XYZ file of C-alpha atoms in Angstrom:
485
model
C -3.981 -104.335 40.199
C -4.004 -106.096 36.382
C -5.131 -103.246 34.099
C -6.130 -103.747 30.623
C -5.652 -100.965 27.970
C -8.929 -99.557 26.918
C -8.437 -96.153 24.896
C -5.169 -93.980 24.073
C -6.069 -90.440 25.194
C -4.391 -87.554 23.246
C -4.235 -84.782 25.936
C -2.683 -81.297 26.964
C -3.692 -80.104 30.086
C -2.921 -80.959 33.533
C -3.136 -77.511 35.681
C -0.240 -79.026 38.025
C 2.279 -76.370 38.400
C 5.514 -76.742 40.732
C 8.588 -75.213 40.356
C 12.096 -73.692 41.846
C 12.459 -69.702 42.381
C 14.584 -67.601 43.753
C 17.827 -69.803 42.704
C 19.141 -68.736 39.738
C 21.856 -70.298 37.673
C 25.163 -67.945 38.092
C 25.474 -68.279 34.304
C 22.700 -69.318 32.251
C 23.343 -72.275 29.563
C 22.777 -72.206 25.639
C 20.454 -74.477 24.296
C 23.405 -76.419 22.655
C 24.580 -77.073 26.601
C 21.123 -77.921 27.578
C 20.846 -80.332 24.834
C 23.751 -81.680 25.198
C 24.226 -82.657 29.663
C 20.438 -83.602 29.355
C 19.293 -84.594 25.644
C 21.039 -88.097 26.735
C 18.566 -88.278 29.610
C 15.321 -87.924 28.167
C 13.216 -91.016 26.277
C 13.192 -91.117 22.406
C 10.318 -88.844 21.743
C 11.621 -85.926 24.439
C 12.750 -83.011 22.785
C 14.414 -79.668 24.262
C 13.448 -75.832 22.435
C 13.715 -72.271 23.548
C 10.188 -71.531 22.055
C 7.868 -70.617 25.190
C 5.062 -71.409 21.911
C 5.829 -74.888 23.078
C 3.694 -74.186 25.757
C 1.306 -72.054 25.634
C -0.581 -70.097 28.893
C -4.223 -69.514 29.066
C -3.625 -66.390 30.244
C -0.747 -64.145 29.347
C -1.331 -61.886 32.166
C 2.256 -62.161 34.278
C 2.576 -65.568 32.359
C 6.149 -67.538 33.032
C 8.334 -67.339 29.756
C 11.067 -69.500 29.841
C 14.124 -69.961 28.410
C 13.750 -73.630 27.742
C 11.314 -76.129 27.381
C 11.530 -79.970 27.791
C 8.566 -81.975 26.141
C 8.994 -85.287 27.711
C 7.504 -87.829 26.988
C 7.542 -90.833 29.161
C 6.779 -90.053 32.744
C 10.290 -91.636 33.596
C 11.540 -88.174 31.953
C 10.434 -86.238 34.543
C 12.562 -86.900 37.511
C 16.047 -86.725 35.328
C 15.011 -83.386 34.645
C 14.245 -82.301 37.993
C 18.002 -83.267 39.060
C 19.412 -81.692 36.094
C 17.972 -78.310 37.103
C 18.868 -78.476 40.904
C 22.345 -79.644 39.766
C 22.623 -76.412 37.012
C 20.144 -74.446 39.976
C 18.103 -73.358 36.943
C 14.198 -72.536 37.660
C 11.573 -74.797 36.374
C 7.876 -75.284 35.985
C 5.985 -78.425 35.535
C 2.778 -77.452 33.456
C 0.723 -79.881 30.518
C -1.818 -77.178 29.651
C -0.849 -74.323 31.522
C -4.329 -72.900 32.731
C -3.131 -71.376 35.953
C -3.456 -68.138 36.540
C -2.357 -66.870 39.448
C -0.126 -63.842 39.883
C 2.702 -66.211 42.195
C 5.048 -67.354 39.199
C 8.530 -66.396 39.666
C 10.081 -68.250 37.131
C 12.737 -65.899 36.047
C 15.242 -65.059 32.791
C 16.910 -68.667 32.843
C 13.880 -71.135 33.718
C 12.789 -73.945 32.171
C 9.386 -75.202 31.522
C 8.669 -79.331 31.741
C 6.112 -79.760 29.045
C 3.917 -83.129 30.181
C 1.157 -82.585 27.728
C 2.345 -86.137 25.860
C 1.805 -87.903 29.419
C -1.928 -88.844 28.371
C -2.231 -92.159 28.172
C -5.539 -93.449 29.715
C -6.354 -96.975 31.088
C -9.244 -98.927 32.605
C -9.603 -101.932 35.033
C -11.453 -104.640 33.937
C -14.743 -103.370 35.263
C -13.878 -99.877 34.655
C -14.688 -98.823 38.104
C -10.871 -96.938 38.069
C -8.326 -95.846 35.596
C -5.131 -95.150 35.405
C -4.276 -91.707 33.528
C -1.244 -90.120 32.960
C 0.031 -86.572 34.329
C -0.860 -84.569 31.226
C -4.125 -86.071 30.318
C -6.925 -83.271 29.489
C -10.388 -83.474 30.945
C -11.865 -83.911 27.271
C -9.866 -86.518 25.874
C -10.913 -88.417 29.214
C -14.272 -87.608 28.580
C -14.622 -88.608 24.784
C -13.394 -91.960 25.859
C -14.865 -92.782 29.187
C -18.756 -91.495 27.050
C -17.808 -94.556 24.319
C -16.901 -96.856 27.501
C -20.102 -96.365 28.810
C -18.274 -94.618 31.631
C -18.311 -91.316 33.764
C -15.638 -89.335 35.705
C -16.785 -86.550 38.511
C -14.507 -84.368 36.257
C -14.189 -80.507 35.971
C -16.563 -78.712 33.409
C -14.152 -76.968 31.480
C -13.045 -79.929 29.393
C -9.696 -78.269 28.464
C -8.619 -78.277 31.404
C -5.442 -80.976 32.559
C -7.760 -83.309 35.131
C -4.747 -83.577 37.949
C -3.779 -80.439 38.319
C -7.826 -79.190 38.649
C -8.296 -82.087 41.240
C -5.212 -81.676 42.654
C -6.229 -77.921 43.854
C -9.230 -79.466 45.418
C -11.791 -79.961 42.842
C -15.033 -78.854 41.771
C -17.298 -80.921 39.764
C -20.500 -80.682 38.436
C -21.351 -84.165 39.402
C -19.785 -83.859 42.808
C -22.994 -84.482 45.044
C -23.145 -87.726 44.069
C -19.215 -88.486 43.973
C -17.415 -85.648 46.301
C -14.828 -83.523 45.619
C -12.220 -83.923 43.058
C -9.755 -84.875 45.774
C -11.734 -87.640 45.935
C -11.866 -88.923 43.115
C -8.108 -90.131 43.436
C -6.286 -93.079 44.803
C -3.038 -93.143 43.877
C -0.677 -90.979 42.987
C 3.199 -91.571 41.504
C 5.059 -88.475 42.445
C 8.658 -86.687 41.606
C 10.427 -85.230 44.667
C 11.919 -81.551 44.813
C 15.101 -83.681 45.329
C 14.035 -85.828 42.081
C 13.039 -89.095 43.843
C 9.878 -90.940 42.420
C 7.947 -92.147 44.924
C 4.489 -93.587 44.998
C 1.772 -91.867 47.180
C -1.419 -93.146 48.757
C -3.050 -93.795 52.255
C -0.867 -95.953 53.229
C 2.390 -95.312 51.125
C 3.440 -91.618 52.697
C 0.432 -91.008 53.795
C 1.918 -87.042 54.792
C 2.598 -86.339 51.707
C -0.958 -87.993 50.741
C -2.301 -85.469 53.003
C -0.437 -82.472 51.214
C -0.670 -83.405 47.476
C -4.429 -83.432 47.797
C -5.085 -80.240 47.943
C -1.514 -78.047 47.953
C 0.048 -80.531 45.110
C 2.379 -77.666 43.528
C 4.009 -76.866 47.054
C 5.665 -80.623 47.082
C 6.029 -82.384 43.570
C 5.069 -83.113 40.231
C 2.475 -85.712 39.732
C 3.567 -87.866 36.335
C 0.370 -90.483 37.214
C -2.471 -91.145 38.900
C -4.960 -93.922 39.859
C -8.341 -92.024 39.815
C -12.091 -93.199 40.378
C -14.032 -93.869 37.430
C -17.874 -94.609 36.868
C -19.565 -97.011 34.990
C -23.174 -96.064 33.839
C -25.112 -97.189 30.507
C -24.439 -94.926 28.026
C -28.422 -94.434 27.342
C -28.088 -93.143 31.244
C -25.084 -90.960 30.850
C -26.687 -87.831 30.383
C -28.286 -84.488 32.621
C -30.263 -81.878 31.902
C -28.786 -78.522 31.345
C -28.532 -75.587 29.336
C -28.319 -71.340 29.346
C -31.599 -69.352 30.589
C -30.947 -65.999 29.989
C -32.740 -63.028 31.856
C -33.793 -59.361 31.543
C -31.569 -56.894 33.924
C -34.673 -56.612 36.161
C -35.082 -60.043 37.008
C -31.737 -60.228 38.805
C -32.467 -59.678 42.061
C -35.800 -62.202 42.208
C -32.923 -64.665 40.083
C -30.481 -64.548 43.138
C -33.290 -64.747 45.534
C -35.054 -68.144 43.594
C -30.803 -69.327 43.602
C -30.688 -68.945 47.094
C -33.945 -70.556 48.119
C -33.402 -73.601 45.839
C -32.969 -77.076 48.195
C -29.853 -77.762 46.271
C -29.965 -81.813 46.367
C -26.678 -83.730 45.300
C -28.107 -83.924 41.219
C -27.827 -80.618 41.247
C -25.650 -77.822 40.540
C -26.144 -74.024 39.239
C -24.000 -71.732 37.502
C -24.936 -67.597 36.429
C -22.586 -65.176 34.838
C -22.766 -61.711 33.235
C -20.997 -61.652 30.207
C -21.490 -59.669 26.988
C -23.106 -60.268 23.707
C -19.998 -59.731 22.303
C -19.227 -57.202 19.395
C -20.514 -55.370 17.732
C -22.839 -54.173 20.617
C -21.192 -55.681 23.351
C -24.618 -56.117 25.540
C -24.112 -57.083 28.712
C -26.669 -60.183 29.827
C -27.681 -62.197 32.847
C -27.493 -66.286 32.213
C -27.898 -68.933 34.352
C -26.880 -73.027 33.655
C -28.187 -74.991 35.747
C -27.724 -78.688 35.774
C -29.633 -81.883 37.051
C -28.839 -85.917 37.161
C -31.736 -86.711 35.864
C -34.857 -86.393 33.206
C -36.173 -83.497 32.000
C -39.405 -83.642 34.128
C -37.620 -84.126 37.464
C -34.988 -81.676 36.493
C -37.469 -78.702 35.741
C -39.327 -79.060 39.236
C -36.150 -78.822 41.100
C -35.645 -76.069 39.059
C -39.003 -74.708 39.264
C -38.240 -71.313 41.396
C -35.682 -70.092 39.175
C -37.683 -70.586 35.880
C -41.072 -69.204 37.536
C -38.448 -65.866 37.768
C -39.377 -65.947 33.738
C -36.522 -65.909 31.512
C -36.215 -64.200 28.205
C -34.575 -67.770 26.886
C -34.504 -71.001 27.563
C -31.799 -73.342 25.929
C -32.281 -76.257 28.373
C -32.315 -80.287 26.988
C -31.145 -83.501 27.959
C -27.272 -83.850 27.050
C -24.941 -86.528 26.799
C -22.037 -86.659 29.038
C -19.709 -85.827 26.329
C -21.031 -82.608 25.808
C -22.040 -81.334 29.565
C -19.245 -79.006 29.306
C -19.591 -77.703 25.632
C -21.809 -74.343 27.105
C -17.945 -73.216 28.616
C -15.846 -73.860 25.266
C -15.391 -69.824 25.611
C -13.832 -69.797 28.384
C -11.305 -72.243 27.043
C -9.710 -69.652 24.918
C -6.024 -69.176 25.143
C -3.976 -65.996 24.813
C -5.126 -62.835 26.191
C -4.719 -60.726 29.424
C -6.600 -62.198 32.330
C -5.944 -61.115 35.810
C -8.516 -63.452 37.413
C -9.779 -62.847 40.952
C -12.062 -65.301 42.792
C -13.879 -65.440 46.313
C -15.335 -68.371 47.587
C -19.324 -67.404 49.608
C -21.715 -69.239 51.993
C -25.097 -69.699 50.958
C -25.572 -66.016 52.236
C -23.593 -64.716 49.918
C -26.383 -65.125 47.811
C -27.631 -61.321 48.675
C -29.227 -59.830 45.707
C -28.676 -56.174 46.806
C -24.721 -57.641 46.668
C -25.391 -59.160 43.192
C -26.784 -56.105 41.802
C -23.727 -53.820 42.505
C -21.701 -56.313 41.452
C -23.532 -56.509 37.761
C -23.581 -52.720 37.834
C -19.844 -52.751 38.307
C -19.329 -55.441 35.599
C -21.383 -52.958 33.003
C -19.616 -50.023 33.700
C -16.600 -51.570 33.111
C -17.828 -52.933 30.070
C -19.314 -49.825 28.360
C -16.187 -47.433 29.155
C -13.581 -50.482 28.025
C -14.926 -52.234 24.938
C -11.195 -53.482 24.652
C -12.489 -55.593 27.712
C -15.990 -56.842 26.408
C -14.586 -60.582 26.852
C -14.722 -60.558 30.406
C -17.304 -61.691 32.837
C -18.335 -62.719 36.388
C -19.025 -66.574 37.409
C -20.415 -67.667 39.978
C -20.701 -71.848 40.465
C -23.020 -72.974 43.215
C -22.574 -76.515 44.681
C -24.293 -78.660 46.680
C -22.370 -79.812 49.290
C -23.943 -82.454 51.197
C -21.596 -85.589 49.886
C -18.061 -83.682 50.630
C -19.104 -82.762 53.693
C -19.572 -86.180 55.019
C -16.271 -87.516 53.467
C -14.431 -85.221 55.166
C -11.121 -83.174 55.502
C -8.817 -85.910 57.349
C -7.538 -87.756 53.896
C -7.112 -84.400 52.202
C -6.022 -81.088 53.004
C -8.201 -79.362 50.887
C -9.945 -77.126 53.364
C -13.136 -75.799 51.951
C -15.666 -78.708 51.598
C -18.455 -76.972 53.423
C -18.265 -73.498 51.071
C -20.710 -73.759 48.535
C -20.667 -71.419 45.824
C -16.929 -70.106 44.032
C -16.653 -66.917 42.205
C -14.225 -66.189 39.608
C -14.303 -62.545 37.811
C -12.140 -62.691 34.613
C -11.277 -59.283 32.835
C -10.587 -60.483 29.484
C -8.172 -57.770 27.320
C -4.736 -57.962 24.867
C -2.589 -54.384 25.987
C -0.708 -55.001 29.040
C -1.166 -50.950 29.460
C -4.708 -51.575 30.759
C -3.581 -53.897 33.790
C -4.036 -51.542 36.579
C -7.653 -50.728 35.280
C -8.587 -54.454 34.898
C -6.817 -55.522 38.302
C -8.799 -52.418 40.035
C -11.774 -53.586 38.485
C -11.348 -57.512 39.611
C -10.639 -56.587 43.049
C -13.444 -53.964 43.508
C -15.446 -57.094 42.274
C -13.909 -59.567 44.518
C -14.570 -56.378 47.808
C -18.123 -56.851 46.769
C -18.205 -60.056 47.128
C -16.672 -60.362 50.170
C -18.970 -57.338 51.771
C -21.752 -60.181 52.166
C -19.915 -63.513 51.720
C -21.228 -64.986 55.030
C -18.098 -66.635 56.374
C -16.470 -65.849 59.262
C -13.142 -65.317 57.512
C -12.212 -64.372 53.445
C -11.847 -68.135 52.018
C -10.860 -68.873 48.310
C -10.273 -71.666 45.819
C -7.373 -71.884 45.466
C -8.126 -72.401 41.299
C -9.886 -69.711 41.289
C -7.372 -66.996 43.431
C -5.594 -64.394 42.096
C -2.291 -64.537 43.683
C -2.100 -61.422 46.312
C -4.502 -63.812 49.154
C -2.777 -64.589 52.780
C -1.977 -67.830 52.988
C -4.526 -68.846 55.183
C -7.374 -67.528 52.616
C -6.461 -70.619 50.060
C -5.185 -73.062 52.658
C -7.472 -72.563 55.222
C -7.269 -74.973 58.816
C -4.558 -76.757 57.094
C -2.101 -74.328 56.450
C -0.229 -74.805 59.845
C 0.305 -78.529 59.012
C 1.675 -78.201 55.414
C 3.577 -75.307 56.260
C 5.440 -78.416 59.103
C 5.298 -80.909 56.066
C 6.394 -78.521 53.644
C 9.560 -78.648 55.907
C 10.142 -82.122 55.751
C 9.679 -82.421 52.253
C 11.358 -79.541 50.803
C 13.028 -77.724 53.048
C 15.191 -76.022 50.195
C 11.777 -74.885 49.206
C 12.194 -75.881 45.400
C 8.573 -75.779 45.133
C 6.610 -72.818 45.300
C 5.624 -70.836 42.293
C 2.341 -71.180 43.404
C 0.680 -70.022 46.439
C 4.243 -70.953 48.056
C 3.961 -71.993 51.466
C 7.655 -71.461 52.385
């Protein structure tokens, strides 16, 4: 497929994560020997440190610090390194901007962290309908360029996020009514191997390990590429209507009632959180976001029952794609202590009674921890309708008919307070789950904490990548995350 080069992207952040535990080497190398047996492997560019710095977690909560990191810097780096550490049996992690959070990595006193945040490069076809983007390209360096290009991904809101690794774990989108789940959104993929093989990967080139990668990526390689879906729309067109309303605590209740009643067509999509004011008062407050495909008169009827609840604020306006996800720049923040729990709900989990403890909960914890005023509750409600009639047979993502995913992020620097901010994430999370209306717990797997079964974050598909996690790594090099072995 002839490709022509449209924009270099400068990126850090793919969430992809894979890894070896549990193997460690009997005597762990210098960084003279490391240099030295795999320094003649690497591209010019490549470089090989012992500063974890090089790359940096968004959360430090249980984060992996290695011993050594490789920056690579051609995707043909990747797989040289791979054999290098299952010759040595050292541990490794594949990360480009290291936003995963879960409480699964096992990377140990000798591992070493693959650093793909220079894999960014960015291409279009000549009619821009796909691109081809490299394994540590960030969703706002994709975004930046595709706005200029008069072009539009279904991409993940927090823009410093790595695209693949987001998709990878299923994807949610803002835009995904219209375009389906991130999942979708890709075509091909070139993959490394736990045994360091590259192999390409698409519907009909190992169409297993198709299957598996979409959706449960980190249990069976490291993506270095991908062919993904792109968008073309006039840039005059490439905007939605969005934007905080904030609320008084007694509106809460009628606001989760006007959320649940709202016919939630595929231009739409709502977020609401409670987060603070910040300090020095640290007020706790009640905002929703919603968002529309659309102009501002069409966007406020849909809209309608959630504004007739009568907001203190309202920050809603038209916005150019390149700024839809500027409201969650905070969230973006690296560094801290975040023990993040999620839950995933049916539409019926949209119980105001359930809502209200919940907020109580969140400004309790709040008032007696103002170490902790950075944290808050998010709840993303999306409609469904498109991903639902694509289906789960290409992908094993297993949750396309669960609407709304809920992510509660105690924010904090002293690792003395983690057993008061992990008690107060998964009273949260028991809340949630009290009135969740599914017939069993089910979480995004982006969103989970780390201490789900299996079947929570996998679903109907866990019994089938648990067989092809067999066949394609029966070592079990992979599985710092949400292992399936």
């Amino acid at each position: 497929m002839p490709f022509t080069i449209s924009t270099l992207v400068l990126a850090h952040a793919a969430l992809l994560l894979t890894s070896i535990p549990q193997s460690f080497a009997a005597t762990c190398p210098t960084l003279s020997e490391v240099k030295k047996d795999l320094g003649s492997k690497l591209s010019q560019g490549s470089s090989i440190s012992a500063s974890a710095a090089d790359a940096p977690r968004w959360s430090l909560y249980r984060a992996p610090n290695p011993a050594f990191v490789v920056n690579v810097s051609s995707e043909n780096d990747v797989a040289p390194v791979v054999r290098y550490c299952n010759k040595k049996n050292i541990t490794f992690l594949a990360q480009s901007q290291g936003n995963g959070w879960a409480d699964t990595f096992r990377l140990g006193d000798c591992g070493l962290v693959i650093n793909m945040a220079a894999l960014d490069r960015l291409y279009f076809n000549k009619d821009r309908a796909i691109a081809w983007i490299g394994g540590g390209t960030q969703v706002k360096d994709m975004v930046d360029a595709a706005y200029e290009l008069g072009i539009r991904f279904s991409n993940p809101t927090c823009t410093c996020l790595g695209f693949l690794g987001a998709m990878l774990g299923g994807g949610i989108t803002r835009s995904q009514g219209l375009y389906g789940q991130g999942v979708d959104q890709i075509l091909r993929l070139i993959v490394v191997t736990a045994s360091g093989e590259t192999l390409q990967v698409d519907a009909t080139h190992n169409p297993d390990l198709w299957y598996a990668m979409r959706g449960a990526a980190p249990n069976f390689g490291i993506v270095t590429s991908a062919l993904v879906r792109a968008y073309p729309i006039p840039k005059a067109q490439n905007i939605a209507w969005e934007g905080a309303i904030t609320f008084a605590d007694d509106k809460l209740e009628p606001l989760i009632q006007a959320i649940h009643d709202l016919d939630l067509r595929p231009q739409m999509e709502i977020d609401f959180l409670f987060a603070t004011s910040g300090p020095p008062l640290n007020t706790p407050a009640i905002t929703a976001i919603p968002f529309f495909l659309g102009n501002v008169s069409e966007a406020r009827k849909a809209f309608a029952p959630v504004l007739a609840v009568g907001p203190i604020s309202d920050e809603t306006a038209e916005v150019p794609y390149d700024h839809w996800g500027d409201f969650a720049n905070s969230f973006c923040q690296k560094g801290m202590r975040k023990p993040a729990y999620g839950a995933s709900l049916a539409r019926q989990g949209l119980n105001p009674a359930t809502w209200r403890a919940v907020y109580e909960e969140f400004k309790k914890f709040v008032a007696r921890y103002p170490e902790a005023a950075g944290s808050s509750v998010l709840a993303e409600y999306y409609p469904i309708q498109r991903a639902v009639t694509i289906g789960d047979t290409g992908s094993s993502y297993p949750f396309r008919d669960v609407p709304i995913h809920v992510v509660t992020i105690p924010v904090y620097e002293n690792s003395s307070f983690d057993v008061t901010a992990n008690a107060f994430g998964a009273r949260v999370r028991d809340l949630l789950r009290s009135t969740d209306g599914l017939e069993v717990n089910s979480t995004y797997i982006n969103f989970a904490h780390g201490d789900e079964p299996l079947n929570e974050v996998y679903g109907e598909s866990l019994s089938k990548l648990q067989a092809l996690k067999r066949r394609y790594d029966p070592q079990n090099k992979f599985n710092q995350w949400f292992p399936l072995a």
